[in-house]
Amino acid sequence: MYEYIQGILSQIHPTYLVVTASGLAYKIYSPNAYAWNRHLNEEVQVYLELVVREDSLTLYGFKDMQEKELFNLLNRVSNIGPKSALSILALNDHTGLVQAIESQNVTYLTKFPGVGKKTAQQMILDLQGKLGDFVANDGAELAPSQQASSSNQAQFDEVAEALAGLGYSQREIKAIAKPMALQSFASTQEALSFAFKLLVS
């Protein structure tokens, strides 16, 4: 129904964006909302997917058509709903996901929230051989820092809120607190990207 929305990115929340266009403010769930930080209060183009349920109409937004198509492929797998698909896509570099599916690495796939062994096996069955083009180019490793920033705790609180919104448990979030405290991040987006790498490693 919708291809994309073009408007002003007026708000960024842990799990969703607010884009204002033609006098309306659209709430758009995003795999990694903080990735849009540098565009706050600027005009953006967000690719949309409308998911219709009996009791809701929900917009999901993506940085490009490739990410949107990957979301739709994941969402069609049995037992993976939109929330699980977003959690899987939150790791910007999708190379690991593609490699895990192609190599039938169930252990890697079950590290995503909402993905158990049977669902991981179903992902492999449904998607193997279909994901060759879905390899992101923005997943560079973050370089370790020698000094932890004094703002790390505030950043971690934002990261923890975003991870909880994506379905990660408090136990999983607490487990990455110590290694994250040893790093320094230029932005919450960098901190969140590093957290995703820890969670799936």
mmCIF file of N, CA and C in Angstrom, residues 21-123:
data_model
loop_
_atom_site.group_PDB
_atom_site.id
_atom_site.type_symbol
_atom_site.label_atom_id
_atom_site.label_comp_id
_atom_site.label_asym_id
_atom_site.label_seq_id
_atom_site.Cartn_x
_atom_site.Cartn_y
_atom_site.Cartn_z
ATOM 1 N N ALA A 21 4.620 14.587 7.999
ATOM 2 C CA ALA A 21 4.432 14.871 6.574
ATOM 3 C C ALA A 21 3.002 15.335 6.346
ATOM 4 N N SER A 22 2.844 16.419 5.630
ATOM 5 C CA SER A 22 1.517 16.966 5.281
ATOM 6 C C SER A 22 0.633 17.155 6.504
ATOM 7 N N GLY A 23 1.232 17.615 7.598
ATOM 8 C CA GLY A 23 0.453 17.908 8.792
ATOM 9 C C GLY A 23 0.134 16.713 9.661
ATOM 10 N N LEU A 24 0.581 15.529 9.278
ATOM 11 C CA LEU A 24 0.348 14.321 10.069
ATOM 12 C C LEU A 24 1.671 13.794 10.614
ATOM 13 N N ALA A 25 1.624 13.217 11.819
ATOM 14 C CA ALA A 25 2.814 12.620 12.430
ATOM 15 C C ALA A 25 2.655 11.104 12.420
ATOM 16 N N TYR A 26 3.563 10.419 11.750
ATOM 17 C CA TYR A 26 3.482 8.966 11.583
ATOM 18 C C TYR A 26 4.441 8.264 12.546
ATOM 19 N N LYS A 27 3.906 7.320 13.310
ATOM 20 C CA LYS A 27 4.717 6.482 14.203
ATOM 21 C C LYS A 27 5.183 5.268 13.403
ATOM 22 N N ILE A 28 6.503 5.145 13.248
ATOM 23 C CA ILE A 28 7.069 4.121 12.365
ATOM 24 C C ILE A 28 8.093 3.299 13.138
ATOM 25 N N TYR A 29 7.813 2.024 13.324
ATOM 26 C CA TYR A 29 8.751 1.143 14.026
ATOM 27 C C TYR A 29 9.934 0.834 13.117
ATOM 28 N N SER A 30 11.132 0.866 13.706
ATOM 29 C CA SER A 30 12.358 0.718 12.922
ATOM 30 C C SER A 30 13.287 -0.296 13.583
ATOM 31 N N PRO A 31 14.042 -1.072 12.792
ATOM 32 C CA PRO A 31 14.957 -2.056 13.379
ATOM 33 C C PRO A 31 15.984 -1.425 14.312
ATOM 34 N N ASN A 32 16.455 -0.235 13.976
ATOM 35 C CA ASN A 32 17.476 0.436 14.772
ATOM 36 C C ASN A 32 17.234 1.933 14.670
ATOM 37 N N ALA A 33 16.326 2.419 15.504
ATOM 38 C CA ALA A 33 15.894 3.815 15.388
ATOM 39 C C ALA A 33 17.053 4.797 15.556
ATOM 40 N N TYR A 34 18.007 4.455 16.421
ATOM 41 C CA TYR A 34 19.110 5.391 16.670
ATOM 42 C C TYR A 34 20.020 5.565 15.457
ATOM 43 N N ALA A 35 19.912 4.674 14.486
ATOM 44 C CA ALA A 35 20.701 4.837 13.263
ATOM 45 C C ALA A 35 20.299 6.107 12.509
ATOM 46 N N TRP A 36 19.139 6.649 12.846
ATOM 47 C CA TRP A 36 18.640 7.857 12.174
ATOM 48 C C TRP A 36 19.020 9.140 12.916
ATOM 49 N N ASN A 37 19.779 9.032 14.003
ATOM 50 C CA ASN A 37 20.058 10.194 14.858
ATOM 51 C C ASN A 37 20.571 11.410 14.096
ATOM 52 N N ARG A 38 21.468 11.189 13.154
ATOM 53 C CA ARG A 38 22.080 12.334 12.467
ATOM 54 C C ARG A 38 21.088 13.068 11.557
ATOM 55 N N HIS A 39 19.907 12.485 11.360
ATOM 56 C CA HIS A 39 18.906 13.117 10.489
ATOM 57 C C HIS A 39 17.752 13.745 11.267
ATOM 58 N N LEU A 40 17.883 13.825 12.590
ATOM 59 C CA LEU A 40 16.814 14.406 13.398
ATOM 60 C C LEU A 40 16.534 15.844 12.957
ATOM 61 N N ASN A 41 15.248 16.141 12.782
ATOM 62 C CA ASN A 41 14.771 17.462 12.329
ATOM 63 C C ASN A 41 15.155 17.777 10.884
ATOM 64 N N GLU A 42 15.515 16.752 10.141
ATOM 65 C CA GLU A 42 15.796 16.907 8.714
ATOM 66 C C GLU A 42 14.759 16.136 7.898
ATOM 67 N N GLU A 43 14.709 16.432 6.603
ATOM 68 C CA GLU A 43 13.817 15.670 5.726
ATOM 69 C C GLU A 43 14.438 14.307 5.440
ATOM 70 N N VAL A 44 13.640 13.269 5.580
ATOM 71 C CA VAL A 44 14.116 11.905 5.353
ATOM 72 C C VAL A 44 13.150 11.173 4.430
ATOM 73 N N GLN A 45 13.636 10.090 3.862
ATOM 74 C CA GLN A 45 12.796 9.175 3.087
ATOM 75 C C GLN A 45 12.900 7.809 3.741
ATOM 76 N N VAL A 46 11.779 7.307 4.233
ATOM 77 C CA VAL A 46 11.741 6.033 4.945
ATOM 78 C C VAL A 46 10.861 5.066 4.161
ATOM 79 N N TYR A 47 11.410 3.918 3.813
ATOM 80 C CA TYR A 47 10.641 2.900 3.089
ATOM 81 C C TYR A 47 9.704 2.195 4.067
ATOM 82 N N LEU A 48 8.463 2.032 3.673
ATOM 83 C CA LEU A 48 7.422 1.587 4.592
ATOM 84 C C LEU A 48 6.854 0.221 4.244
ATOM 85 N N GLU A 49 6.451 -0.480 5.292
ATOM 86 C CA GLU A 49 5.641 -1.686 5.158
ATOM 87 C C GLU A 49 4.504 -1.574 6.167
ATOM 88 N N LEU A 50 3.274 -1.684 5.696
ATOM 89 C CA LEU A 50 2.102 -1.634 6.562
ATOM 90 C C LEU A 50 1.688 -3.056 6.901
ATOM 91 N N VAL A 51 1.658 -3.374 8.198
ATOM 92 C CA VAL A 51 1.237 -4.699 8.651
ATOM 93 C C VAL A 51 -0.152 -4.565 9.264
ATOM 94 N N VAL A 52 -1.104 -5.287 8.701
ATOM 95 C CA VAL A 52 -2.504 -5.198 9.112
ATOM 96 C C VAL A 52 -2.859 -6.388 9.993
ATOM 97 N N ARG A 53 -3.390 -6.099 11.164
ATOM 98 C CA ARG A 53 -3.916 -7.114 12.069
ATOM 99 C C ARG A 53 -5.371 -6.771 12.366
ATOM 100 N N GLU A 54 -6.086 -7.707 12.974
ATOM 101 C CA GLU A 54 -7.499 -7.463 13.278
ATOM 102 C C GLU A 54 -7.685 -6.227 14.149
ATOM 103 N N ASP A 55 -6.734 -6.009 15.066
ATOM 104 C CA ASP A 55 -6.892 -4.918 16.021
ATOM 105 C C ASP A 55 -5.877 -3.791 15.847
ATOM 106 N N SER A 56 -5.115 -3.812 14.761
ATOM 107 C CA SER A 56 -4.102 -2.766 14.615
ATOM 108 C C SER A 56 -3.640 -2.598 13.173
ATOM 109 N N LEU A 57 -3.167 -1.403 12.880
ATOM 110 C CA LEU A 57 -2.473 -1.086 11.633
ATOM 111 C C LEU A 57 -1.124 -0.506 12.048
ATOM 112 N N THR A 58 -0.033 -1.174 11.697
ATOM 113 C CA THR A 58 1.287 -0.766 12.176
ATOM 114 C C THR A 58 2.226 -0.516 11.013
ATOM 115 N N LEU A 59 2.917 0.617 11.066
ATOM 116 C CA LEU A 59 3.900 0.954 10.043
ATOM 117 C C LEU A 59 5.299 0.563 10.506
ATOM 118 N N TYR A 60 6.040 -0.074 9.605
ATOM 119 C CA TYR A 60 7.443 -0.414 9.845
ATOM 120 C C TYR A 60 8.274 0.306 8.791
ATOM 121 N N GLY A 61 9.388 0.878 9.220
ATOM 122 C CA GLY A 61 10.182 1.694 8.314
ATOM 123 C C GLY A 61 11.614 1.226 8.180
ATOM 124 N N PHE A 62 12.179 1.429 6.986
ATOM 125 C CA PHE A 62 13.499 0.894 6.663
ATOM 126 C C PHE A 62 14.317 1.909 5.881
ATOM 127 N N LYS A 63 15.637 1.754 5.957
ATOM 128 C CA LYS A 63 16.536 2.710 5.313
ATOM 129 C C LYS A 63 16.546 2.573 3.797
ATOM 130 N N ASP A 64 16.245 1.375 3.287
ATOM 131 C CA ASP A 64 16.252 1.169 1.835
ATOM 132 C C ASP A 64 15.328 0.004 1.474
ATOM 133 N N MET A 65 15.141 -0.206 0.188
ATOM 134 C CA MET A 65 14.254 -1.271 -0.280
ATOM 135 C C MET A 65 14.780 -2.651 0.087
ATOM 136 N N GLN A 66 16.099 -2.805 0.100
ATOM 137 C CA GLN A 66 16.685 -4.104 0.414
ATOM 138 C C GLN A 66 16.323 -4.537 1.833
ATOM 139 N N GLU A 67 16.426 -3.606 2.773
ATOM 140 C CA GLU A 67 16.086 -3.934 4.156
ATOM 141 C C GLU A 67 14.589 -4.235 4.290
ATOM 142 N N LYS A 68 13.772 -3.500 3.561
ATOM 143 C CA LYS A 68 12.326 -3.750 3.575
ATOM 144 C C LYS A 68 12.012 -5.142 3.027
ATOM 145 N N GLU A 69 12.655 -5.522 1.944
ATOM 146 C CA GLU A 69 12.416 -6.843 1.351
ATOM 147 C C GLU A 69 12.873 -7.955 2.286
ATOM 148 N N LEU A 70 13.981 -7.734 2.978
ATOM 149 C CA LEU A 70 14.465 -8.736 3.924
ATOM 150 C C LEU A 70 13.497 -8.880 5.094
ATOM 151 N N PHE A 71 12.947 -7.761 5.562
ATOM 152 C CA PHE A 71 11.924 -7.795 6.609
ATOM 153 C C PHE A 71 10.734 -8.643 6.171
ATOM 154 N N ASN A 72 10.273 -8.432 4.953
ATOM 155 C CA ASN A 72 9.115 -9.179 4.462
ATOM 156 C C ASN A 72 9.410 -10.672 4.339
ATOM 157 N N LEU A 73 10.613 -11.023 3.906
ATOM 158 C CA LEU A 73 10.990 -12.437 3.834
ATOM 159 C C LEU A 73 10.987 -13.070 5.221
ATOM 160 N N LEU A 74 11.564 -12.385 6.186
ATOM 161 C CA LEU A 74 11.603 -12.905 7.556
ATOM 162 C C LEU A 74 10.201 -12.999 8.142
ATOM 163 N N ASN A 75 9.384 -11.995 7.887
ATOM 164 C CA ASN A 75 8.039 -11.948 8.453
ATOM 165 C C ASN A 75 7.148 -13.062 7.918
ATOM 166 N N ARG A 76 7.491 -13.605 6.752
ATOM 167 C CA ARG A 76 6.696 -14.694 6.172
ATOM 168 C C ARG A 76 7.078 -16.068 6.720
ATOM 169 N N VAL A 77 8.183 -16.135 7.451
ATOM 170 C CA VAL A 77 8.579 -17.408 8.055
ATOM 171 C C VAL A 77 7.641 -17.714 9.217
ATOM 172 N N SER A 78 7.187 -18.958 9.303
ATOM 173 C CA SER A 78 6.281 -19.366 10.376
ATOM 174 C C SER A 78 6.894 -19.067 11.741
ATOM 175 N N ASN A 79 6.100 -18.483 12.634
ATOM 176 C CA ASN A 79 6.487 -18.160 14.012
ATOM 177 C C ASN A 79 7.407 -16.945 14.133
ATOM 178 N N ILE A 80 7.670 -16.256 13.026
ATOM 179 C CA ILE A 80 8.405 -14.989 13.110
ATOM 180 C C ILE A 80 7.437 -13.873 12.745
ATOM 181 N N GLY A 81 7.098 -13.070 13.723
ATOM 182 C CA GLY A 81 6.239 -11.925 13.465
ATOM 183 C C GLY A 81 7.069 -10.686 13.207
ATOM 184 N N PRO A 82 6.412 -9.556 13.036
ATOM 185 C CA PRO A 82 7.128 -8.308 12.760
ATOM 186 C C PRO A 82 8.138 -7.941 13.841
ATOM 187 N N LYS A 83 7.790 -8.168 15.114
ATOM 188 C CA LYS A 83 8.697 -7.793 16.199
ATOM 189 C C LYS A 83 9.984 -8.599 16.141
ATOM 190 N N SER A 84 9.870 -9.912 15.918
ATOM 191 C CA SER A 84 11.071 -10.745 15.803
ATOM 192 C C SER A 84 11.875 -10.371 14.570
ATOM 193 N N ALA A 85 11.186 -10.071 13.476
ATOM 194 C CA ALA A 85 11.888 -9.670 12.256
ATOM 195 C C ALA A 85 12.684 -8.388 12.483
ATOM 196 N N LEU A 86 12.096 -7.428 13.213
ATOM 197 C CA LEU A 86 12.816 -6.191 13.526
ATOM 198 C C LEU A 86 14.046 -6.477 14.375
ATOM 199 N N SER A 87 13.896 -7.360 15.367
ATOM 200 C CA SER A 87 15.021 -7.696 16.241
ATOM 201 C C SER A 87 16.165 -8.307 15.448
ATOM 202 N N ILE A 88 15.842 -9.149 14.495
ATOM 203 C CA ILE A 88 16.864 -9.785 13.659
ATOM 204 C C ILE A 88 17.564 -8.744 12.791
ATOM 205 N N LEU A 89 16.796 -7.790 12.274
ATOM 206 C CA LEU A 89 17.363 -6.768 11.390
ATOM 207 C C LEU A 89 18.098 -5.667 12.141
ATOM 208 N N ALA A 90 17.954 -5.631 13.470
ATOM 209 C CA ALA A 90 18.569 -4.551 14.236
ATOM 210 C C ALA A 90 20.086 -4.540 14.122
ATOM 211 N N LEU A 91 20.682 -5.706 13.898
ATOM 212 C CA LEU A 91 22.120 -5.757 13.645
ATOM 213 C C LEU A 91 22.342 -5.288 12.209
ATOM 214 N N ASN A 92 22.938 -4.111 12.045
ATOM 215 C CA ASN A 92 23.013 -3.486 10.721
ATOM 216 C C ASN A 92 23.703 -4.348 9.677
ATOM 217 N N ASP A 93 24.733 -5.077 10.084
ATOM 218 C CA ASP A 93 25.445 -5.942 9.149
ATOM 219 C C ASP A 93 24.708 -7.270 9.073
ATOM 220 N N HIS A 94 24.057 -7.530 7.941
ATOM 221 C CA HIS A 94 23.262 -8.744 7.800
ATOM 222 C C HIS A 94 24.072 -9.923 7.274
ATOM 223 N N THR A 95 25.394 -9.732 7.150
ATOM 224 C CA THR A 95 26.243 -10.804 6.637
ATOM 225 C C THR A 95 26.158 -12.045 7.512
ATOM 226 N N GLY A 96 26.217 -11.845 8.832
ATOM 227 C CA GLY A 96 26.161 -12.979 9.751
ATOM 228 C C GLY A 96 24.870 -13.759 9.632
ATOM 229 N N LEU A 97 23.755 -13.051 9.467
ATOM 230 C CA LEU A 97 22.456 -13.695 9.302
ATOM 231 C C LEU A 97 22.438 -14.553 8.046
ATOM 232 N N VAL A 98 22.900 -13.970 6.941
ATOM 233 C CA VAL A 98 22.915 -14.702 5.670
ATOM 234 C C VAL A 98 23.810 -15.926 5.769
ATOM 235 N N GLN A 99 24.984 -15.756 6.342
ATOM 236 C CA GLN A 99 25.916 -16.879 6.466
ATOM 237 C C GLN A 99 25.351 -17.973 7.362
ATOM 238 N N ALA A 100 24.675 -17.580 8.440
ATOM 239 C CA ALA A 100 24.092 -18.567 9.354
ATOM 240 C C ALA A 100 23.013 -19.388 8.662
ATOM 241 N N ILE A 101 22.196 -18.735 7.855
ATOM 242 C CA ILE A 101 21.138 -19.453 7.138
ATOM 243 C C ILE A 101 21.737 -20.359 6.071
ATOM 244 N N GLU A 102 22.702 -19.847 5.336
ATOM 245 C CA GLU A 102 23.303 -20.645 4.263
ATOM 246 C C GLU A 102 24.092 -21.833 4.811
ATOM 247 N N SER A 103 24.710 -21.659 5.984
ATOM 248 C CA SER A 103 25.502 -22.752 6.569
ATOM 249 C C SER A 103 24.713 -23.582 7.574
ATOM 250 N N GLN A 104 23.403 -23.283 7.704
ATOM 251 C CA GLN A 104 22.511 -24.005 8.610
ATOM 252 C C GLN A 104 22.996 -23.928 10.060
ATOM 253 N N ASN A 105 23.419 -22.742 10.464
ATOM 254 C CA ASN A 105 23.932 -22.515 11.817
ATOM 255 C C ASN A 105 22.774 -22.164 12.750
ATOM 256 N N VAL A 106 22.141 -23.181 13.285
ATOM 257 C CA VAL A 106 20.984 -22.993 14.164
ATOM 258 C C VAL A 106 21.378 -22.242 15.432
ATOM 259 N N THR A 107 22.550 -22.540 15.974
ATOM 260 C CA THR A 107 22.999 -21.910 17.222
ATOM 261 C C THR A 107 23.048 -20.395 17.100
ATOM 262 N N TYR A 108 23.576 -19.894 15.996
ATOM 263 C CA TYR A 108 23.647 -18.445 15.776
ATOM 264 C C TYR A 108 22.242 -17.850 15.711
ATOM 265 N N LEU A 109 21.354 -18.484 14.989
ATOM 266 C CA LEU A 109 20.011 -17.933 14.785
ATOM 267 C C LEU A 109 19.201 -17.888 16.074
ATOM 268 N N THR A 110 19.419 -18.852 16.969
ATOM 269 C CA THR A 110 18.637 -18.881 18.211
ATOM 270 C C THR A 110 19.078 -17.809 19.200
ATOM 271 N N LYS A 111 20.103 -17.049 18.886
ATOM 272 C CA LYS A 111 20.518 -15.954 19.762
ATOM 273 C C LYS A 111 19.642 -14.721 19.585
ATOM 274 N N PHE A 112 18.841 -14.694 18.534
ATOM 275 C CA PHE A 112 17.914 -13.582 18.348
ATOM 276 C C PHE A 112 16.679 -13.806 19.213
ATOM 277 N N PRO A 113 16.127 -12.743 19.835
ATOM 278 C CA PRO A 113 14.937 -12.911 20.674
ATOM 279 C C PRO A 113 13.754 -13.435 19.870
ATOM 280 N N GLY A 114 13.038 -14.390 20.460
ATOM 281 C CA GLY A 114 11.864 -14.949 19.799
ATOM 282 C C GLY A 114 12.164 -16.054 18.813
ATOM 283 N N VAL A 115 13.441 -16.428 18.677
ATOM 284 C CA VAL A 115 13.825 -17.479 17.731
ATOM 285 C C VAL A 115 14.342 -18.690 18.498
ATOM 286 N N GLY A 116 13.525 -19.744 18.538
ATOM 287 C CA GLY A 116 13.943 -21.000 19.142
ATOM 288 C C GLY A 116 14.500 -21.935 18.083
ATOM 289 N N LYS A 117 14.817 -23.145 18.498
ATOM 290 C CA LYS A 117 15.446 -24.094 17.575
ATOM 291 C C LYS A 117 14.543 -24.402 16.380
ATOM 292 N N LYS A 118 13.259 -24.658 16.632
ATOM 293 C CA LYS A 118 12.349 -25.000 15.536
ATOM 294 C C LYS A 118 12.177 -23.828 14.565
ATOM 295 N N THR A 119 12.082 -22.627 15.117
ATOM 296 C CA THR A 119 11.941 -21.453 14.254
ATOM 297 C C THR A 119 13.203 -21.232 13.432
ATOM 298 N N ALA A 120 14.366 -21.438 14.052
ATOM 299 C CA ALA A 120 15.634 -21.302 13.323
ATOM 300 C C ALA A 120 15.702 -22.298 12.169
ATOM 301 N N GLN A 121 15.276 -23.522 12.437
ATOM 302 C CA GLN A 121 15.271 -24.544 11.383
ATOM 303 C C GLN A 121 14.303 -24.166 10.267
ATOM 304 N N GLN A 122 13.172 -23.564 10.634
ATOM 305 C CA GLN A 122 12.201 -23.126 9.631
ATOM 306 C C GLN A 122 12.769 -21.977 8.801
ATOM 307 N N MET A 123 13.512 -21.074 9.453
ATOM 308 C CA MET A 123 14.166 -19.981 8.725
ATOM 309 C C MET A 123 15.105 -20.534 7.662
#
